[in-house]
mmCIF file of N, CA, C and O in Angstrom:
data_model
loop_
_atom_site.group_PDB
_atom_site.id
_atom_site.type_symbol
_atom_site.label_atom_id
_atom_site.label_comp_id
_atom_site.label_asym_id
_atom_site.label_seq_id
_atom_site.Cartn_x
_atom_site.Cartn_y
_atom_site.Cartn_z
ATOM 1 N N MET A 1 0.844 -1.172 0.000
ATOM 2 C CA MET A 1 0.000 0.000 0.000
ATOM 3 C C MET A 1 0.889 1.234 0.000
ATOM 4 O O MET A 1 1.771 1.358 0.835
ATOM 5 N N LYS A 2 0.647 2.106 -0.935
ATOM 6 C CA LYS A 2 1.431 3.332 -1.047
ATOM 7 C C LYS A 2 0.474 4.507 -1.155
ATOM 8 O O LYS A 2 -0.215 4.656 -2.171
ATOM 9 N N LEU A 3 0.439 5.338 -0.113
ATOM 10 C CA LEU A 3 -0.494 6.460 -0.092
ATOM 11 C C LEU A 3 -0.343 7.390 -1.291
ATOM 12 O O LEU A 3 -1.356 7.800 -1.867
ATOM 13 N N PRO A 4 0.870 7.732 -1.728
ATOM 14 C CA PRO A 4 0.961 8.597 -2.917
ATOM 15 C C PRO A 4 0.324 7.972 -4.160
ATOM 16 O O PRO A 4 -0.303 8.669 -4.961
ATOM 17 N N VAL A 5 0.454 6.660 -4.303
ATOM 18 C CA VAL A 5 -0.167 5.969 -5.441
ATOM 19 C C VAL A 5 -1.678 5.994 -5.295
ATOM 20 O O VAL A 5 -2.410 6.265 -6.256
ATOM 21 N N ILE A 6 -2.166 5.735 -4.086
ATOM 22 C CA ILE A 6 -3.614 5.748 -3.839
ATOM 23 C C ILE A 6 -4.181 7.128 -4.155
ATOM 24 O O ILE A 6 -5.210 7.251 -4.821
ATOM 25 N N ARG A 7 -3.519 8.173 -3.687
ATOM 26 C CA ARG A 7 -3.987 9.535 -3.969
ATOM 27 C C ARG A 7 -3.995 9.817 -5.471
ATOM 28 O O ARG A 7 -4.940 10.405 -5.991
ATOM 29 N N HIS A 8 -2.957 9.394 -6.158
ATOM 30 C CA HIS A 8 -2.883 9.606 -7.605
ATOM 31 C C HIS A 8 -4.034 8.887 -8.314
ATOM 32 O O HIS A 8 -4.705 9.467 -9.180
ATOM 33 N N LEU A 9 -4.257 7.635 -7.957
ATOM 34 C CA LEU A 9 -5.344 6.872 -8.569
ATOM 35 C C LEU A 9 -6.698 7.507 -8.283
ATOM 36 O O LEU A 9 -7.544 7.618 -9.165
ATOM 37 N N GLN A 10 -6.884 7.931 -7.046
ATOM 38 C CA GLN A 10 -8.156 8.518 -6.636
ATOM 39 C C GLN A 10 -8.418 9.834 -7.367
ATOM 40 O O GLN A 10 -9.528 10.097 -7.800
ATOM 41 N N LYS A 11 -7.395 10.641 -7.539
ATOM 42 C CA LYS A 11 -7.573 11.951 -8.179
ATOM 43 C C LYS A 11 -7.764 11.851 -9.684
ATOM 44 O O LYS A 11 -8.427 12.691 -10.285
ATOM 45 N N ASN A 12 -7.181 10.845 -10.306
ATOM 46 C CA ASN A 12 -7.156 10.784 -11.765
ATOM 47 C C ASN A 12 -8.087 9.753 -12.389
ATOM 48 O O ASN A 12 -8.052 9.558 -13.607
ATOM 49 N N ASN A 13 -8.910 9.093 -11.572
ATOM 50 C CA ASN A 13 -9.806 8.060 -12.095
ATOM 51 C C ASN A 13 -11.117 8.085 -11.332
ATOM 52 O O ASN A 13 -11.143 8.320 -10.133
ATOM 53 N N ASP A 14 -12.195 7.785 -12.039
ATOM 54 C CA ASP A 14 -13.458 7.672 -11.328
ATOM 55 C C ASP A 14 -13.613 6.243 -10.790
ATOM 56 O O ASP A 14 -12.869 5.334 -11.177
ATOM 57 N N VAL A 15 -14.561 6.073 -9.899
ATOM 58 C CA VAL A 15 -14.747 4.784 -9.229
ATOM 59 C C VAL A 15 -15.049 3.676 -10.233
ATOM 60 O O VAL A 15 -14.532 2.567 -10.110
ATOM 61 N N GLN A 16 -15.864 3.978 -11.223
ATOM 62 C CA GLN A 16 -16.229 2.953 -12.209
ATOM 63 C C GLN A 16 -14.991 2.420 -12.941
ATOM 64 O O GLN A 16 -14.841 1.218 -13.142
ATOM 65 N N LYS A 17 -14.089 3.312 -13.306
ATOM 66 C CA LYS A 17 -12.865 2.900 -13.997
ATOM 67 C C LYS A 17 -11.997 2.029 -13.079
ATOM 68 O O LYS A 17 -11.442 1.013 -13.497
ATOM 69 N N LEU A 18 -11.892 2.433 -11.813
ATOM 70 C CA LEU A 18 -11.101 1.649 -10.856
ATOM 71 C C LEU A 18 -11.699 0.267 -10.644
ATOM 72 O O LEU A 18 -10.974 -0.736 -10.588
ATOM 73 N N GLU A 19 -13.016 0.200 -10.529
ATOM 74 C CA GLU A 19 -13.677 -1.098 -10.335
ATOM 75 C C GLU A 19 -13.512 -1.996 -11.560
ATOM 76 O O GLU A 19 -13.323 -3.204 -11.422
ATOM 77 N N SER A 20 -13.560 -1.410 -12.745
ATOM 78 C CA SER A 20 -13.338 -2.195 -13.966
ATOM 79 C C SER A 20 -11.920 -2.746 -14.002
ATOM 80 O O SER A 20 -11.696 -3.898 -14.397
ATOM 81 N N THR A 21 -10.979 -1.949 -13.577
ATOM 82 C CA THR A 21 -9.586 -2.404 -13.527
ATOM 83 C C THR A 21 -9.443 -3.566 -12.552
ATOM 84 O O THR A 21 -8.738 -4.544 -12.839
ATOM 85 N N LEU A 22 -10.108 -3.474 -11.407
ATOM 86 C CA LEU A 22 -10.076 -4.588 -10.443
ATOM 87 C C LEU A 22 -10.616 -5.867 -11.066
ATOM 88 O O LEU A 22 -10.047 -6.948 -10.876
ATOM 89 N N ASP A 23 -11.699 -5.747 -11.806
ATOM 90 C CA ASP A 23 -12.284 -6.922 -12.462
ATOM 91 C C ASP A 23 -11.285 -7.584 -13.412
ATOM 92 O O ASP A 23 -11.148 -8.804 -13.428
ATOM 93 N N VAL A 24 -10.577 -6.767 -14.188
ATOM 94 C CA VAL A 24 -9.596 -7.300 -15.130
ATOM 95 C C VAL A 24 -8.452 -7.983 -14.384
ATOM 96 O O VAL A 24 -8.026 -9.090 -14.748
ATOM 97 N N LEU A 25 -7.944 -7.339 -13.331
ATOM 98 C CA LEU A 25 -6.847 -7.930 -12.567
ATOM 99 C C LEU A 25 -7.260 -9.244 -11.911
ATOM 100 O O LEU A 25 -6.492 -10.205 -11.893
ATOM 101 N N GLU A 26 -8.471 -9.296 -11.376
ATOM 102 C CA GLU A 26 -8.956 -10.528 -10.761
ATOM 103 C C GLU A 26 -9.078 -11.635 -11.802
ATOM 104 O O GLU A 26 -8.726 -12.787 -11.539
ATOM 105 N N SER A 27 -9.556 -11.288 -12.973
ATOM 106 C CA SER A 27 -9.669 -12.273 -14.041
ATOM 107 C C SER A 27 -8.296 -12.786 -14.453
ATOM 108 O O SER A 27 -8.102 -13.989 -14.661
ATOM 109 N N PHE A 28 -7.336 -11.886 -14.558
ATOM 110 C CA PHE A 28 -5.970 -12.260 -14.903
ATOM 111 C C PHE A 28 -5.420 -13.262 -13.885
ATOM 112 O O PHE A 28 -4.779 -14.251 -14.248
ATOM 113 N N CYS A 29 -5.681 -13.004 -12.620
ATOM 114 C CA CYS A 29 -5.158 -13.875 -11.550
ATOM 115 C C CYS A 29 -5.763 -15.274 -11.584
ATOM 116 O O CYS A 29 -5.169 -16.217 -11.059
ATOM 117 N N ASP A 30 -6.920 -15.401 -12.181
ATOM 118 C CA ASP A 30 -7.584 -16.700 -12.245
ATOM 119 C C ASP A 30 -6.900 -17.661 -13.217
ATOM 120 O O ASP A 30 -7.123 -18.870 -13.149
ATOM 121 N N HIS A 31 -6.070 -17.137 -14.103
ATOM 122 C CA HIS A 31 -5.432 -18.005 -15.090
ATOM 123 C C HIS A 31 -4.313 -18.811 -14.429
ATOM 124 O O HIS A 31 -3.558 -18.305 -13.610
ATOM 125 N N ARG A 32 -4.199 -20.054 -14.793
ATOM 126 C CA ARG A 32 -3.265 -20.985 -14.152
ATOM 127 C C ARG A 32 -1.797 -20.679 -14.415
ATOM 128 O O ARG A 32 -0.927 -21.120 -13.675
ATOM 129 N N SER A 33 -1.494 -19.886 -15.448
ATOM 130 C CA SER A 33 -0.086 -19.631 -15.755
ATOM 131 C C SER A 33 0.493 -18.404 -15.052
ATOM 132 O O SER A 33 1.654 -18.068 -15.245
ATOM 133 N N VAL A 34 -0.296 -17.761 -14.205
ATOM 134 C CA VAL A 34 0.185 -16.576 -13.484
ATOM 135 C C VAL A 34 1.145 -17.025 -12.385
ATOM 136 O O VAL A 34 0.817 -17.892 -11.567
ATOM 137 N N SER A 35 2.325 -16.436 -12.378
ATOM 138 C CA SER A 35 3.360 -16.831 -11.411
ATOM 139 C C SER A 35 3.139 -16.160 -10.051
ATOM 140 O O SER A 35 2.362 -15.211 -9.928
ATOM 141 N N GLU A 36 3.845 -16.652 -9.049
ATOM 142 C CA GLU A 36 3.774 -16.071 -7.704
ATOM 143 C C GLU A 36 4.232 -14.613 -7.723
ATOM 144 O O GLU A 36 3.636 -13.766 -7.058
ATOM 145 N N GLN A 37 5.282 -14.343 -8.471
ATOM 146 C CA GLN A 37 5.792 -12.972 -8.551
ATOM 147 C C GLN A 37 4.739 -12.044 -9.173
ATOM 148 O O GLN A 37 4.521 -10.931 -8.697
ATOM 149 N N GLU A 38 4.074 -12.506 -10.217
ATOM 150 C CA GLU A 38 3.010 -11.711 -10.836
ATOM 151 C C GLU A 38 1.855 -11.512 -9.864
ATOM 152 O O GLU A 38 1.278 -10.420 -9.791
ATOM 153 N N MET A 39 1.545 -12.542 -9.100
ATOM 154 C CA MET A 39 0.470 -12.436 -8.105
ATOM 155 C C MET A 39 0.816 -11.398 -7.040
ATOM 156 O O MET A 39 -0.058 -10.646 -6.603
ATOM 157 N N ASP A 40 2.068 -11.347 -6.627
ATOM 158 C CA ASP A 40 2.495 -10.355 -5.641
ATOM 159 C C ASP A 40 2.319 -8.940 -6.176
ATOM 160 O O ASP A 40 1.833 -8.056 -5.469
ATOM 161 N N VAL A 41 2.713 -8.737 -7.415
ATOM 162 C CA VAL A 41 2.581 -7.409 -8.028
ATOM 163 C C VAL A 41 1.109 -7.036 -8.154
ATOM 164 O O VAL A 41 0.701 -5.915 -7.813
ATOM 165 N N ILE A 42 0.309 -7.972 -8.610
ATOM 166 C CA ILE A 42 -1.116 -7.696 -8.763
ATOM 167 C C ILE A 42 -1.760 -7.452 -7.405
ATOM 168 O O ILE A 42 -2.627 -6.576 -7.273
ATOM 169 N N GLY A 43 -1.332 -8.165 -6.401
ATOM 170 C CA GLY A 43 -1.853 -7.935 -5.051
ATOM 171 C C GLY A 43 -1.592 -6.512 -4.593
ATOM 172 O O GLY A 43 -2.464 -5.866 -3.995
ATOM 173 N N GLU A 44 -0.404 -6.005 -4.871
ATOM 174 C CA GLU A 44 -0.074 -4.612 -4.520
ATOM 175 C C GLU A 44 -0.942 -3.640 -5.311
ATOM 176 O O GLU A 44 -1.443 -2.657 -4.768
ATOM 177 N N LEU A 45 -1.145 -3.919 -6.591
ATOM 178 C CA LEU A 45 -2.003 -3.064 -7.412
ATOM 179 C C LEU A 45 -3.438 -3.061 -6.892
ATOM 180 O O LEU A 45 -4.065 -1.999 -6.768
ATOM 181 N N VAL A 46 -3.942 -4.239 -6.580
ATOM 182 C CA VAL A 46 -5.313 -4.356 -6.081
ATOM 183 C C VAL A 46 -5.473 -3.596 -4.766
ATOM 184 O O VAL A 46 -6.460 -2.879 -4.569
ATOM 185 N N THR A 47 -4.499 -3.709 -3.880
ATOM 186 C CA THR A 47 -4.560 -2.998 -2.606
ATOM 187 C C THR A 47 -4.625 -1.489 -2.825
ATOM 188 O O THR A 47 -5.433 -0.799 -2.198
ATOM 189 N N ASN A 48 -3.802 -0.984 -3.715
ATOM 190 C CA ASN A 48 -3.798 0.453 -3.986
ATOM 191 C C ASN A 48 -5.096 0.913 -4.648
ATOM 192 O O ASN A 48 -5.629 1.971 -4.316
ATOM 193 N N ILE A 49 -5.616 0.124 -5.560
ATOM 194 C CA ILE A 49 -6.868 0.480 -6.226
ATOM 195 C C ILE A 49 -8.031 0.458 -5.231
ATOM 196 O O ILE A 49 -8.862 1.370 -5.218
ATOM 197 N N CYS A 50 -8.077 -0.558 -4.385
ATOM 198 C CA CYS A 50 -9.135 -0.620 -3.368
ATOM 199 C C CYS A 50 -9.041 0.574 -2.414
ATOM 200 O O CYS A 50 -10.062 1.137 -2.007
ATOM 201 N N GLY A 51 -7.828 0.961 -2.078
ATOM 202 C CA GLY A 51 -7.636 2.140 -1.237
ATOM 203 C C GLY A 51 -8.162 3.386 -1.913
ATOM 204 O O GLY A 51 -8.819 4.220 -1.283
ATOM 205 N N ALA A 52 -7.889 3.524 -3.201
ATOM 206 C CA ALA A 52 -8.373 4.685 -3.951
ATOM 207 C C ALA A 52 -9.899 4.718 -3.980
ATOM 208 O O ALA A 52 -10.505 5.783 -3.825
ATOM 209 N N ILE A 53 -10.512 3.567 -4.151
ATOM 210 C CA ILE A 53 -11.979 3.491 -4.156
ATOM 211 C C ILE A 53 -12.526 3.889 -2.793
ATOM 212 O O ILE A 53 -13.500 4.654 -2.692
ATOM 213 N N GLU A 54 -11.901 3.414 -1.736
ATOM 214 C CA GLU A 54 -12.359 3.744 -0.387
ATOM 215 C C GLU A 54 -12.195 5.233 -0.088
ATOM 216 O O GLU A 54 -13.079 5.859 0.494
ATOM 217 N N VAL A 55 -11.073 5.808 -0.505
ATOM 218 C CA VAL A 55 -10.864 7.247 -0.307
ATOM 219 C C VAL A 55 -11.898 8.037 -1.113
ATOM 220 O O VAL A 55 -12.464 9.020 -0.623
ATOM 221 N N HIS A 56 -12.179 7.606 -2.335
ATOM 222 C CA HIS A 56 -13.233 8.240 -3.145
ATOM 223 C C HIS A 56 -14.539 8.276 -2.363
ATOM 224 O O HIS A 56 -15.218 9.314 -2.317
ATOM 225 N N GLN A 57 -14.897 7.139 -1.764
ATOM 226 C CA GLN A 57 -16.166 7.042 -1.050
ATOM 227 C C GLN A 57 -16.204 7.984 0.149
ATOM 228 O O GLN A 57 -17.219 8.640 0.396
ATOM 229 N N MET A 58 -15.110 8.065 0.891
ATOM 230 C CA MET A 58 -15.069 8.966 2.039
ATOM 231 C C MET A 58 -15.229 10.420 1.601
ATOM 232 O O MET A 58 -15.931 11.194 2.253
ATOM 233 N N ILE A 59 -14.597 10.790 0.497
ATOM 234 C CA ILE A 59 -14.709 12.152 -0.020
ATOM 235 C C ILE A 59 -16.141 12.416 -0.474
ATOM 236 O O ILE A 59 -16.710 13.473 -0.205
ATOM 237 N N GLU A 60 -16.722 11.428 -1.149
ATOM 238 C CA GLU A 60 -18.102 11.549 -1.596
ATOM 239 C C GLU A 60 -19.057 11.719 -0.414
ATOM 240 O O GLU A 60 -20.073 12.406 -0.516
ATOM 241 N N ASP A 61 -18.711 11.118 0.708
ATOM 242 C CA ASP A 61 -19.537 11.227 1.915
ATOM 243 C C ASP A 61 -19.309 12.539 2.668
ATOM 244 O O ASP A 61 -19.863 12.739 3.744
ATOM 245 N N GLY A 62 -18.446 13.407 2.103
ATOM 246 C CA GLY A 62 -18.266 14.729 2.677
ATOM 247 C C GLY A 62 -16.978 14.974 3.432
ATOM 248 O O GLY A 62 -16.775 16.056 3.970
ATOM 249 N N MET A 63 -16.104 14.003 3.484
ATOM 250 C CA MET A 63 -14.845 14.168 4.201
ATOM 251 C C MET A 63 -13.850 14.917 3.309
ATOM 252 O O MET A 63 -13.764 14.622 2.120
ATOM 253 N N PRO A 64 -13.093 15.859 3.871
ATOM 254 C CA PRO A 64 -12.049 16.516 3.079
ATOM 255 C C PRO A 64 -11.033 15.491 2.563
ATOM 256 O O PRO A 64 -10.754 14.484 3.217
ATOM 257 N N GLU A 65 -10.479 15.769 1.381
ATOM 258 C CA GLU A 65 -9.582 14.820 0.715
ATOM 259 C C GLU A 65 -8.418 14.386 1.600
ATOM 260 O O GLU A 65 -8.100 13.204 1.703
ATOM 261 N N ARG A 66 -7.774 15.344 2.224
ATOM 262 C CA ARG A 66 -6.615 15.031 3.065
ATOM 263 C C ARG A 66 -7.004 14.133 4.248
ATOM 264 O O ARG A 66 -6.330 13.156 4.551
ATOM 265 N N ASP A 67 -8.137 14.447 4.873
ATOM 266 C CA ASP A 67 -8.613 13.639 6.000
ATOM 267 C C ASP A 67 -8.983 12.232 5.549
ATOM 268 O O ASP A 67 -8.731 11.259 6.262
ATOM 269 N N ALA A 68 -9.580 12.124 4.372
ATOM 270 C CA ALA A 68 -9.969 10.808 3.860
ATOM 271 C C ALA A 68 -8.745 9.923 3.668
ATOM 272 O O ALA A 68 -8.733 8.761 4.086
ATOM 273 N N ALA A 69 -7.704 10.478 3.064
ATOM 274 C CA ALA A 69 -6.478 9.707 2.849
ATOM 275 C C ALA A 69 -5.836 9.315 4.175
ATOM 276 O O ALA A 69 -5.436 8.164 4.365
ATOM 277 N N ASN A 70 -5.756 10.256 5.092
ATOM 278 C CA ASN A 70 -5.158 9.965 6.402
ATOM 279 C C ASN A 70 -5.973 8.946 7.189
ATOM 280 O O ASN A 70 -5.410 8.055 7.830
ATOM 281 N N ASN A 71 -7.292 9.050 7.140
ATOM 282 C CA ASN A 71 -8.145 8.082 7.840
ATOM 283 C C ASN A 71 -8.008 6.691 7.248
ATOM 284 O O ASN A 71 -8.030 5.687 7.971
ATOM 285 N N PHE A 72 -7.856 6.626 5.935
ATOM 286 C CA PHE A 72 -7.662 5.326 5.304
ATOM 287 C C PHE A 72 -6.378 4.669 5.800
ATOM 288 O O PHE A 72 -6.363 3.498 6.165
ATOM 289 N N VAL A 73 -5.288 5.435 5.833
ATOM 290 C CA VAL A 73 -4.007 4.900 6.301
ATOM 291 C C VAL A 73 -4.113 4.462 7.753
ATOM 292 O O VAL A 73 -3.643 3.388 8.122
ATOM 293 N N LYS A 74 -4.756 5.261 8.592
ATOM 294 C CA LYS A 74 -4.925 4.898 10.004
ATOM 295 C C LYS A 74 -5.725 3.603 10.136
ATOM 296 O O LYS A 74 -5.406 2.748 10.957
ATOM 297 N N LYS A 75 -6.764 3.468 9.304
ATOM 298 C CA LYS A 75 -7.577 2.254 9.331
ATOM 299 C C LYS A 75 -6.751 1.026 8.979
ATOM 300 O O LYS A 75 -6.826 -0.006 9.645
ATOM 301 N N VAL A 76 -5.941 1.146 7.938
ATOM 302 C CA VAL A 76 -5.106 0.022 7.510
ATOM 303 C C VAL A 76 -4.071 -0.307 8.561
ATOM 304 O O VAL A 76 -3.888 -1.466 8.920
ATOM 305 N N LEU A 77 -3.392 0.706 9.068
ATOM 306 C CA LEU A 77 -2.368 0.473 10.088
ATOM 307 C C LEU A 77 -2.988 -0.083 11.361
ATOM 308 O O LEU A 77 -2.380 -0.921 12.030
ATOM 309 N N GLY A 78 -4.179 0.361 11.702
ATOM 310 C CA GLY A 78 -4.875 -0.160 12.866
ATOM 311 C C GLY A 78 -5.227 -1.626 12.722
ATOM 312 O O GLY A 78 -5.152 -2.396 13.677
ATOM 313 N N SER A 79 -5.583 -2.037 11.504
ATOM 314 C CA SER A 79 -5.920 -3.451 11.291
ATOM 315 C C SER A 79 -4.674 -4.324 11.299
ATOM 316 O O SER A 79 -4.728 -5.507 11.642
ATOM 317 N N ILE A 80 -3.524 -3.739 10.966
ATOM 318 C CA ILE A 80 -2.270 -4.498 10.998
ATOM 319 C C ILE A 80 -1.822 -4.733 12.437
ATOM 320 O O ILE A 80 -1.305 -5.789 12.772
ATOM 321 N N ASP A 81 -2.045 -3.748 13.288
ATOM 322 C CA ASP A 81 -1.634 -3.846 14.693
ATOM 323 C C ASP A 81 -2.420 -4.901 15.456
ATOM 324 O O ASP A 81 -1.954 -5.395 16.469
ATOM 325 N N LYS A 82 -3.592 -5.245 14.993
ATOM 326 C CA LYS A 82 -4.457 -6.187 15.719
ATOM 327 C C LYS A 82 -4.037 -7.601 15.547
ATOM 328 O O LYS A 82 -3.487 -8.180 14.832
#
């Protein structure tokens, strides 16, 4: 998870485009010839895209952009600590 990447994705793409990208990546992962290394890279991409979608939703719900990004990071870090 990289906050600068999440912010970039969130600012430059709408939710529908991000969700479509997730669908393609998930489909790609379903193929039997995908290597572990490719799965790791795709996992990182999926995490960042999901973060961007979540930040989009928080902003849509009225949260300032900076607070939305910071709250997302706190949420993720909080779940890691548990």
